[in-house]
Coordinates of C-alpha atoms and ligand atoms in Angstrom, one line a residue:
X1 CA 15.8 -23.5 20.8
X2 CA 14.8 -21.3 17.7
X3 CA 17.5 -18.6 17.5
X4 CA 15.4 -15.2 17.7
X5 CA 16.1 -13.7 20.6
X6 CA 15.2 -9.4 21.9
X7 CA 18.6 -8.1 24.0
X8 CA 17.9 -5.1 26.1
X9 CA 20.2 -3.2 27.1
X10 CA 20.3 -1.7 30.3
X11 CA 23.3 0.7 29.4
X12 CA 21.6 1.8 26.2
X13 CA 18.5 3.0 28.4
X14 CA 20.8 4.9 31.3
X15 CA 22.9 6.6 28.4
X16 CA 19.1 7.3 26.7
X17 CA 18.3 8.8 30.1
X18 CA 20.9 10.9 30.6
X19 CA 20.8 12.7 27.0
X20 CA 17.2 13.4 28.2
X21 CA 18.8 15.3 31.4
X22 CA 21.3 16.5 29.1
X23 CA 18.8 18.4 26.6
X24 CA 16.6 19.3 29.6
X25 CA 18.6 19.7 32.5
X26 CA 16.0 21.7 34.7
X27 CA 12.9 19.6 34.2
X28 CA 11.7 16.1 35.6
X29 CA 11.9 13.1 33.9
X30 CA 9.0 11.0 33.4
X31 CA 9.7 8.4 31.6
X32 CA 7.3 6.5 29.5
X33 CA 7.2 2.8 29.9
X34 CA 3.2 2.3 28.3
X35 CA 2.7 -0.7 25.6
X36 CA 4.7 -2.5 27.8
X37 CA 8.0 -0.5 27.5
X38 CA 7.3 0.3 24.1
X39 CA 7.3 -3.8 23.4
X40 CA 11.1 -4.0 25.8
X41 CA 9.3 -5.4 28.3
X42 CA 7.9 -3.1 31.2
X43 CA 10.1 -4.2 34.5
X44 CA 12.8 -4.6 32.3
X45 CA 12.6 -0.8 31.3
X46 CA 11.8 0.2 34.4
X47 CA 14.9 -1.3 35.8
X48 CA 17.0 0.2 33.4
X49 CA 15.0 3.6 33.9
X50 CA 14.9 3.2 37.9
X51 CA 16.7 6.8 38.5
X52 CA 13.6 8.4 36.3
X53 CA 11.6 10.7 38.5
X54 CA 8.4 9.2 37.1
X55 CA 7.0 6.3 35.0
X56 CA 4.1 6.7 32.7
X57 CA 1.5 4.2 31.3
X58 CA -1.5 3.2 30.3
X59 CA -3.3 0.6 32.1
X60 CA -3.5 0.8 36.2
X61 CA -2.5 -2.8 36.1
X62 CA 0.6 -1.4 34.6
X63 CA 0.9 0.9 37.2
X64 CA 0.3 -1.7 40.2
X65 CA 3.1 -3.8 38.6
X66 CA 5.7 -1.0 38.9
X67 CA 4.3 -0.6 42.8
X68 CA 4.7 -4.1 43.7
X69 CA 8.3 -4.2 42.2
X70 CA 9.2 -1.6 44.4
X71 CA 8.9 1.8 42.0
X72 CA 8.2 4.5 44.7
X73 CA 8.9 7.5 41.9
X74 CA 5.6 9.1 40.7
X75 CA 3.5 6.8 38.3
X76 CA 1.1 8.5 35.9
X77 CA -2.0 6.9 34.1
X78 CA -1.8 8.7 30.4
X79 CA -5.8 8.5 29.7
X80 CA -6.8 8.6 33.2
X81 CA -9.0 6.0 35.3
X82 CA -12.1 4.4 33.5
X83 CA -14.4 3.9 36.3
X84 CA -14.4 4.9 40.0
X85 CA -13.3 1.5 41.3
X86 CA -9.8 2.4 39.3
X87 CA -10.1 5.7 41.3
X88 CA -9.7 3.9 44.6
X89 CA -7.3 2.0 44.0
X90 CA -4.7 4.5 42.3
X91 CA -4.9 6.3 45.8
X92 CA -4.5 3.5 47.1
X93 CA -1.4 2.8 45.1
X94 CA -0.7 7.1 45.2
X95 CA -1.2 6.5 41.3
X96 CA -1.2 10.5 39.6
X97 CA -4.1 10.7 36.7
X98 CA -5.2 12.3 33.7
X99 CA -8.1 14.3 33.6
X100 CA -8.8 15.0 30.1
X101 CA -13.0 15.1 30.1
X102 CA -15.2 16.2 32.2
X103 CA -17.0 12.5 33.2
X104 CA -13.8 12.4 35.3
X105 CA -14.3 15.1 36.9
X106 CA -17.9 14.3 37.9
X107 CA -16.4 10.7 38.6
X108 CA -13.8 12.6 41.5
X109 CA -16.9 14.3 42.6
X110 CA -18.9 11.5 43.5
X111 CA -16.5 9.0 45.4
X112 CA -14.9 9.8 48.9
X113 CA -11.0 8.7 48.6
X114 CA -9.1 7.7 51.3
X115 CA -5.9 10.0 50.3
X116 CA -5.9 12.5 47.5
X117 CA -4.6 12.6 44.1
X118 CA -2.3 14.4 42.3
X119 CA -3.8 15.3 38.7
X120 CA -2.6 16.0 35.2
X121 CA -5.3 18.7 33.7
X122 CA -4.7 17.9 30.2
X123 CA -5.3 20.8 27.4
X124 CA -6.4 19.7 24.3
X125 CA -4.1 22.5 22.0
X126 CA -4.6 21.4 18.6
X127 CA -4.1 18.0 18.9
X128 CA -7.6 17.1 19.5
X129 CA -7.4 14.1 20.5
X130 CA -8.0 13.9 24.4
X131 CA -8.3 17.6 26.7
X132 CA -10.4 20.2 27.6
X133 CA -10.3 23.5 25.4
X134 CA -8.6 26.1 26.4
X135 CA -12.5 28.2 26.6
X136 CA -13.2 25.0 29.4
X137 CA -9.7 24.5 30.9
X138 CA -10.2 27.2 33.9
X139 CA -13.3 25.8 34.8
X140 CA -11.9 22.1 34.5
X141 CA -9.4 23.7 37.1
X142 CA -11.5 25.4 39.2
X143 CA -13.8 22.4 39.5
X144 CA -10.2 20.0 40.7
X145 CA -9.4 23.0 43.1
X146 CA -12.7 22.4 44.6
X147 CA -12.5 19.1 45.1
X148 CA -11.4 17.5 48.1
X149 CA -10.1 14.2 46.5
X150 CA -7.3 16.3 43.9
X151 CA -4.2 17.3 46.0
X152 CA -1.6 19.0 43.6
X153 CA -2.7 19.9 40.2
X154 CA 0.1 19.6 37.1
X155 CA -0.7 21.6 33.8
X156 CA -0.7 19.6 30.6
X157 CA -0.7 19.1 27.3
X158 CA 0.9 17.5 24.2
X159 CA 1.6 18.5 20.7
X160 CA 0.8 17.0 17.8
X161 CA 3.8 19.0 15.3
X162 CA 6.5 18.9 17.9
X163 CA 8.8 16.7 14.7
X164 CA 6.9 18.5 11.6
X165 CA 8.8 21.9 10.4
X166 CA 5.3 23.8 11.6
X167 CA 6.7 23.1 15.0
X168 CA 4.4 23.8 18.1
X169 CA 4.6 27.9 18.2
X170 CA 0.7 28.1 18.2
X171 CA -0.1 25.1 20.5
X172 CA 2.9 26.3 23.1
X173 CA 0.9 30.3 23.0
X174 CA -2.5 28.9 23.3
X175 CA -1.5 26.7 26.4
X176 CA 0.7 29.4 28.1
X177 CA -2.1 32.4 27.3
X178 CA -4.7 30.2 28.9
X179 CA -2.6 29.2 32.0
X180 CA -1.1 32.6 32.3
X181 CA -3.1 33.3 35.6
X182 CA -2.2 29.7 37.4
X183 CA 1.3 29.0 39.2
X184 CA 1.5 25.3 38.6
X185 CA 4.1 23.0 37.6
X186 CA 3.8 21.8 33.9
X187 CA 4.1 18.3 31.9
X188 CA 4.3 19.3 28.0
X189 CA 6.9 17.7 26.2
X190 CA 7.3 14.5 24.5
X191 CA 10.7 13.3 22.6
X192 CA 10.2 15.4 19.5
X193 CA 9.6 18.5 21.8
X194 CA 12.5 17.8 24.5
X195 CA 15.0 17.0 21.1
X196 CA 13.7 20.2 19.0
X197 CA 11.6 22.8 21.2
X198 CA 13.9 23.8 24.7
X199 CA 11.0 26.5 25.1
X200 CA 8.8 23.8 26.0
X201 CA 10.8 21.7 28.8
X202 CA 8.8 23.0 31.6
X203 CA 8.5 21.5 35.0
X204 CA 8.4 17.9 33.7
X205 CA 9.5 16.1 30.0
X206 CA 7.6 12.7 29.1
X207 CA 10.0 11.2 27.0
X208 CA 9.1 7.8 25.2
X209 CA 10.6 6.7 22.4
X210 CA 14.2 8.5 22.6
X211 CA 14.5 6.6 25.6
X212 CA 14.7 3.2 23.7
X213 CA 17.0 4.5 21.5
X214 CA 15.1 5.6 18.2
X215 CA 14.1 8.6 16.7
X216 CA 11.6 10.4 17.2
X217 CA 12.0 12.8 14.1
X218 CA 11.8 11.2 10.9
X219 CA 14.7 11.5 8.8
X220 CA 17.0 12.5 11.9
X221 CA 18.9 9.2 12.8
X222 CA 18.6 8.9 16.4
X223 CA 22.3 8.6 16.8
X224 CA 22.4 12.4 15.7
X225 CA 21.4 13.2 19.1
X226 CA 23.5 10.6 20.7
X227 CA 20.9 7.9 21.6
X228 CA 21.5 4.5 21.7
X229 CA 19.3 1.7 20.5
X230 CA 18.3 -0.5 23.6
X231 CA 16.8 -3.7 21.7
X232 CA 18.9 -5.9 19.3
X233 CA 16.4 -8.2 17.2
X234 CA 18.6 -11.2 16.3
X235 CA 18.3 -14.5 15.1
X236 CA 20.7 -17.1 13.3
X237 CA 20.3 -18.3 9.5
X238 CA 19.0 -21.9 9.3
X239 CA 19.0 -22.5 5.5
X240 CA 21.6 -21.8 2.5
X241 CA 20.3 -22.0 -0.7
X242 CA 21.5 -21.7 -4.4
X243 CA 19.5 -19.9 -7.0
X244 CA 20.5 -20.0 -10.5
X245 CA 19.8 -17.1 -12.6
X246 CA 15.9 -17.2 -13.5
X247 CA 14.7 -19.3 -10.2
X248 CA 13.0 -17.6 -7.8
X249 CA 12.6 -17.3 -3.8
X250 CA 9.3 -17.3 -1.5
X251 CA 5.6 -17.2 -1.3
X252 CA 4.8 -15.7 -4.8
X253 CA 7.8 -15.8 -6.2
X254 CA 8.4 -12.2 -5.7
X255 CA 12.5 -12.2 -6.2
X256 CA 14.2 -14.1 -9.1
X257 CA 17.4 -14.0 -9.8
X258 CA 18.9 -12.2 -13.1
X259 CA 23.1 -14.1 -11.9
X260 CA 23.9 -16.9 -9.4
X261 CA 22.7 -15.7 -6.2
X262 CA 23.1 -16.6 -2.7
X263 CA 20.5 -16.8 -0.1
X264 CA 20.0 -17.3 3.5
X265 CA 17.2 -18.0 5.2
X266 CA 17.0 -16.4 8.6
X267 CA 14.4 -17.6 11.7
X268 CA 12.3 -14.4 11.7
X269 CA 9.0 -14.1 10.2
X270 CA 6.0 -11.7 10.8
X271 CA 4.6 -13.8 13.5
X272 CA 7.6 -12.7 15.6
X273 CA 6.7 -8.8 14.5
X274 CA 8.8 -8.1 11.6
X275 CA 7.0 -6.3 8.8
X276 CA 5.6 -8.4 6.4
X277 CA 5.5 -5.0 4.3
X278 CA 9.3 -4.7 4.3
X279 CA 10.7 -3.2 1.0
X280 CA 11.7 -6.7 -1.0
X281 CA 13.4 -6.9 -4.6
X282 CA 10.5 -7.6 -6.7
X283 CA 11.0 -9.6 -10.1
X284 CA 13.4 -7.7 -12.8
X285 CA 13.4 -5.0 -10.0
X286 CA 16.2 -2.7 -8.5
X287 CA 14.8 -1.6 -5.6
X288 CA 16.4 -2.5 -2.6
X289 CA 15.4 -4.2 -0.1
X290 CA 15.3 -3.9 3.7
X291 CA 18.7 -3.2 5.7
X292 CA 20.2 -6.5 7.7
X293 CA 23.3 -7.4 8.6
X294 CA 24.4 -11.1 8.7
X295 CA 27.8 -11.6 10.3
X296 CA 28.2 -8.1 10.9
X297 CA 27.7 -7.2 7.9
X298 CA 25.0 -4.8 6.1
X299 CA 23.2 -6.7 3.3
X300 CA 19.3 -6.8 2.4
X301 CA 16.2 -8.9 2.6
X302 CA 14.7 -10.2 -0.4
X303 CA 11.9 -11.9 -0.9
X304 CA 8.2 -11.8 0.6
X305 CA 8.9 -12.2 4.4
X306 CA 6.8 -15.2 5.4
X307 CA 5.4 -16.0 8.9
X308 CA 8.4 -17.2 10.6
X309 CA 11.0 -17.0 8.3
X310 CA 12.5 -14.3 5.6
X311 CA 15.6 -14.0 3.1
X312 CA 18.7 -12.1 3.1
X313 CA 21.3 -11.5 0.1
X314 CA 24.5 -13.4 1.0
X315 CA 25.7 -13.0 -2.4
X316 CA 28.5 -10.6 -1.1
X317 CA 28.8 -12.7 2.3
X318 CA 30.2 -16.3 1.1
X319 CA 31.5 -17.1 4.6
X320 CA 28.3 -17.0 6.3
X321 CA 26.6 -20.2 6.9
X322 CA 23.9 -22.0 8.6
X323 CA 24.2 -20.9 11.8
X324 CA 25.8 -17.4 11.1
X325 CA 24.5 -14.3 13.6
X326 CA 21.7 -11.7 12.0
X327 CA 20.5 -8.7 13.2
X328 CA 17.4 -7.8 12.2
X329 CA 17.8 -4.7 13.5
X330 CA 20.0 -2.6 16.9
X331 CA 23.7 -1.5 16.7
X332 CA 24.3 -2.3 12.9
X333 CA 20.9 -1.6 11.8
X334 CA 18.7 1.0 13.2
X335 CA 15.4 -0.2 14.3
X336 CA 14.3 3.5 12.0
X337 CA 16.1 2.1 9.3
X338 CA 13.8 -0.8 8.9
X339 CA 10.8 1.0 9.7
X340 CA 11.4 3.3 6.6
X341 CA 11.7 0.7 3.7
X342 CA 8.6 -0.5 5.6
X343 CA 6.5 2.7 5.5
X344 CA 6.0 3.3 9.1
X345 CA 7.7 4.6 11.9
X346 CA 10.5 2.6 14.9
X347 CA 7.4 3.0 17.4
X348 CA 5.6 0.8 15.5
X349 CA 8.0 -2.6 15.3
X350 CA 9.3 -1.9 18.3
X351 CA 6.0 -2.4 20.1
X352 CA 5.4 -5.2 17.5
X353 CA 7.5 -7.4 18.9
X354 CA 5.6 -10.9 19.5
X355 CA 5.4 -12.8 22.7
X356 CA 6.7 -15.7 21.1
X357 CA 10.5 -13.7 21.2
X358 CA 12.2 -14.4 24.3
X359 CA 14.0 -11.8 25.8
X360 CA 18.1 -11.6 27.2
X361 CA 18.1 -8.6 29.4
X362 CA 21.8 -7.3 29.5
X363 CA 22.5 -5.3 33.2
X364 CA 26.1 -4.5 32.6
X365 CA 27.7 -2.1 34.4
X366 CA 27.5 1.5 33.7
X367 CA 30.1 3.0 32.0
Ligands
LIG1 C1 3.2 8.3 24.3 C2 3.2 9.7 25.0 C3 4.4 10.4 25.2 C4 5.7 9.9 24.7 O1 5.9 10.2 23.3 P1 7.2 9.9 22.5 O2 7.0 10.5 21.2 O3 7.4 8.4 22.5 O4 8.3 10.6 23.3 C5 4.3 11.6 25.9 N1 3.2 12.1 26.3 C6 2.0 11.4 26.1 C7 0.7 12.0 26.5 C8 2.0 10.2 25.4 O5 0.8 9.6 25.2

C-alpha cells in the first residue's frame, strides 16, 4: 500500500477542547466540524469532540450524519436551510438554523413544522458577508418572535478582524448597542476571538480551527496557546537519488545543485493536497524551501512538487533511506508552518486533504 497515510488524534482534539474551556470557561462550546471536520474526517471529529455542547456545519446531510451516529448535543446549520423541505426535516432531526436573510424568514412563515426550531439571528457587523443590519435586525427579531415555528432565539454574529491588530471593538459595540433591549443568549466568537477578545465569549464560542490544533492568528504558533496539532500527514520516501553538482531535480528543472547533493523522493504529491505552490529552491537560489522532517528530523523540500510525489534535502540525513518515515506536516512540523512558505493559511491544507489519503484514527486514552 502507498505509504501516505492522515493520523488523527483523538487526544490532540480533547486537549484542543479543553484549552477552549480553559480561555472561556463560562460559555458553551460549539464546536465546528463543517468541510468535513476541517478535512479530519467529520465522525472522526466528532468522536473526539463528543463532550462539545454543540457541533456546527454546513450541509443538513452533515447534520443528519451526526444524528444517526448518536450526537444528541445541539447541531447548528452555519448558512441556514436552502429550501423549506430542509426546514422539515431539521425539526425533524431538532437541527438549530441560521437565519441570516429575510427569504428565510418568509420561508418559516409559510410552512407548518411539526416541532419548533431554535434560531441563530445572525448580524451582519462589518463583515458583510451573510446578516441582517443592525437598522433590520429588530425587525428580523420581531418577525422570529412572531412565528410559531421559532422556539428559542440565539443572538449572533461573527467578526471579520477578530486576528488583525484592528481587533473587533466596533463590530463587538454595534452588535451589543443594537441588542441592548433583548435578553437572549449569544453565539459570537470564533477561534481568533475566544484566543484574543475574552470580552466577546458570550453565551456560546464556535471554535473551528483551534480545535484541530492550528492557529488561528497568523504569526502566533498555535502551540503558544497550548494546542495540539490533531492530523499528522506522513508518508515514507520511495527513491534515493544522487545529484552531482550542476544536475537538476523535477518537472522544470527548478532545483540544481551547486555540491553533491542528496535527495529523497517522498510519496506525496498535490493530488493527495499538498501545495503544489510550496516555497522550493529555485536554480542558483537560497531561498528555502518548505519545512519537512524525514526521520525525525527538520529538513526541506526542493524541487517543483509534482502530482504524487515531491523532494526533500537529505544532504544532512545520510541514514535515511528508502523506506525512512516523513512528516509532511503534525508534531515536528506545524501544519502553519507549511502553509506559510505556501502563501496561505493551515485552514486551507488542512481541508485539502484528498480522498485518495486514508486515514488511522488514534483513540488513546486520555491523559
Ligand atoms: C467557520 C466558522 C467558525 C469557526 O471559525 P474558526 O476561525 O475556524 O474558529 C465560526 N463561526 C462561523 C459562522 C463560521 O463560519
Amino acid at each position: 500500500m502507498r505509504p501516505i497515510l492522515a493520523s488523527i488524534s483523538h487526544a490532540a482534539l480533547r486537549n484542543n477542547l479543553a484549552v477552549v474551556r480553559q480561555y472561556a470557561p463560562n460559555s458553551k462550546v460549539m464546536a465546528v466540524v463543517k468541510a468535513n471536520g476541517y478535512g479530519h474526517g467529520l465522525l472522526n471529529v466528532a468522536q473526539g469532540l463528543g463532550d462539545a455542547d454543540g457541533f456546527a456545519v454546513l450541509n443538513i446531510s452533515e447534520a443528519i450524519d451526526l444524528r444517526e451516529a448518536g450526537y444528541e448535543q445541539t447541531i447548528l446549520l452555519l448558512e441556514g436551510v436552502f429550501s423549506e423541505a430542509e426546514l422539515a426535516i431539521a425539526a425533524s432531526f431538532s437541527i438549530d438554523i441560521v437565519v441570516h436573510a429575510t427569504p428565510q424568514i418568509d420561508m418559516l412563515d409559510s410552512v407548518q413544522l411539526a416541532k419548533p426550531l431554535n434560531v441563530h439571528l445572525k448580524m451582519n457587523t462589518g463583515m458583510n458577508r451573510l446578516g441582517f443590519v443592525p437598522e433590520e435586525y429588530l425587525t428580523a427579531y420581531n418577525r422570529l418572535q412572531a412565528c410559531g415555528n421559532v422556539a428559542n432565539i440565539i443572538l449572533m454574529t461573527h467578526f471579520a478582524t477578530a486576528d488583525e491588530d484592528i481587533g473587533i471593538a466596533k463590530a463587538l459595540a454595534l452588535f451589543e448597542t443594537t441588542t441592548a433591549s433583548l435578553g437572549n443568549a449569544k453565539s459570537l466568537a470564533n477561534s481568533a476571538t475566544i484566543l484574543r477578545h475574552p470580552e466577546a465569549h458570550a453565551d456560546w464560542v464556535r471554535p473551528g480551527i483551534m480545535l484541530y490544533g492550528a492557529s488561528p492568528v497568523t504569526g502566533t504558533p498555535a502551540a503558544q496557546f497550548g494546542l495540539q496539532p490533531v492530523m499528522s500527514l506522513t508518508s515514507k520516501i520511495i527513491s534515493v537519488q544522487t545529484l552531482q553538482a550542476g544536475e537538476s531535480v523535477g518537472y522544470g528543472h527548478r532545483f540544481t545543485a551547486n555540491k553533491t547533493t542528496r535527495i529523497g523522493v517522498v510519496a506525496c504529491g498535490y493530488a493527495d493536497g499538498y501545495p503544489r505552490h510550496a516555497g522550493q529552491y529555485g536554480v542558483g537560489d537560497d531561498r528555502s524551501g518548505t519545512p519537512i522532517a524525514v526521520n525525525g528530523k527538520l529538513t526541506q523540500t526542493i524541487g517543483r512538487v509534482s502530482m504524487d510525489m515531491l523532494f526533500a534535502d537529505l544532504t544532512n540525513i545520510p541514514e535515511a533511506n528508502i523506506g525512512a518515515p516523513v512528516e509532511l506536516w503534525g508534531n515536528l512540523v506545524p501544519v502553519d508552518s507549511v502553509a506559510e512558505a505556501s502563501g496561505t493559511v493551515g485552514y486551507e491544507l488542512l481541508c485539502a486533504v484528498a480522498p485518495r489519503v486514508p486515514f488511522n484514527i488514534i483513540q488513546a486514552e486520555s491523559t
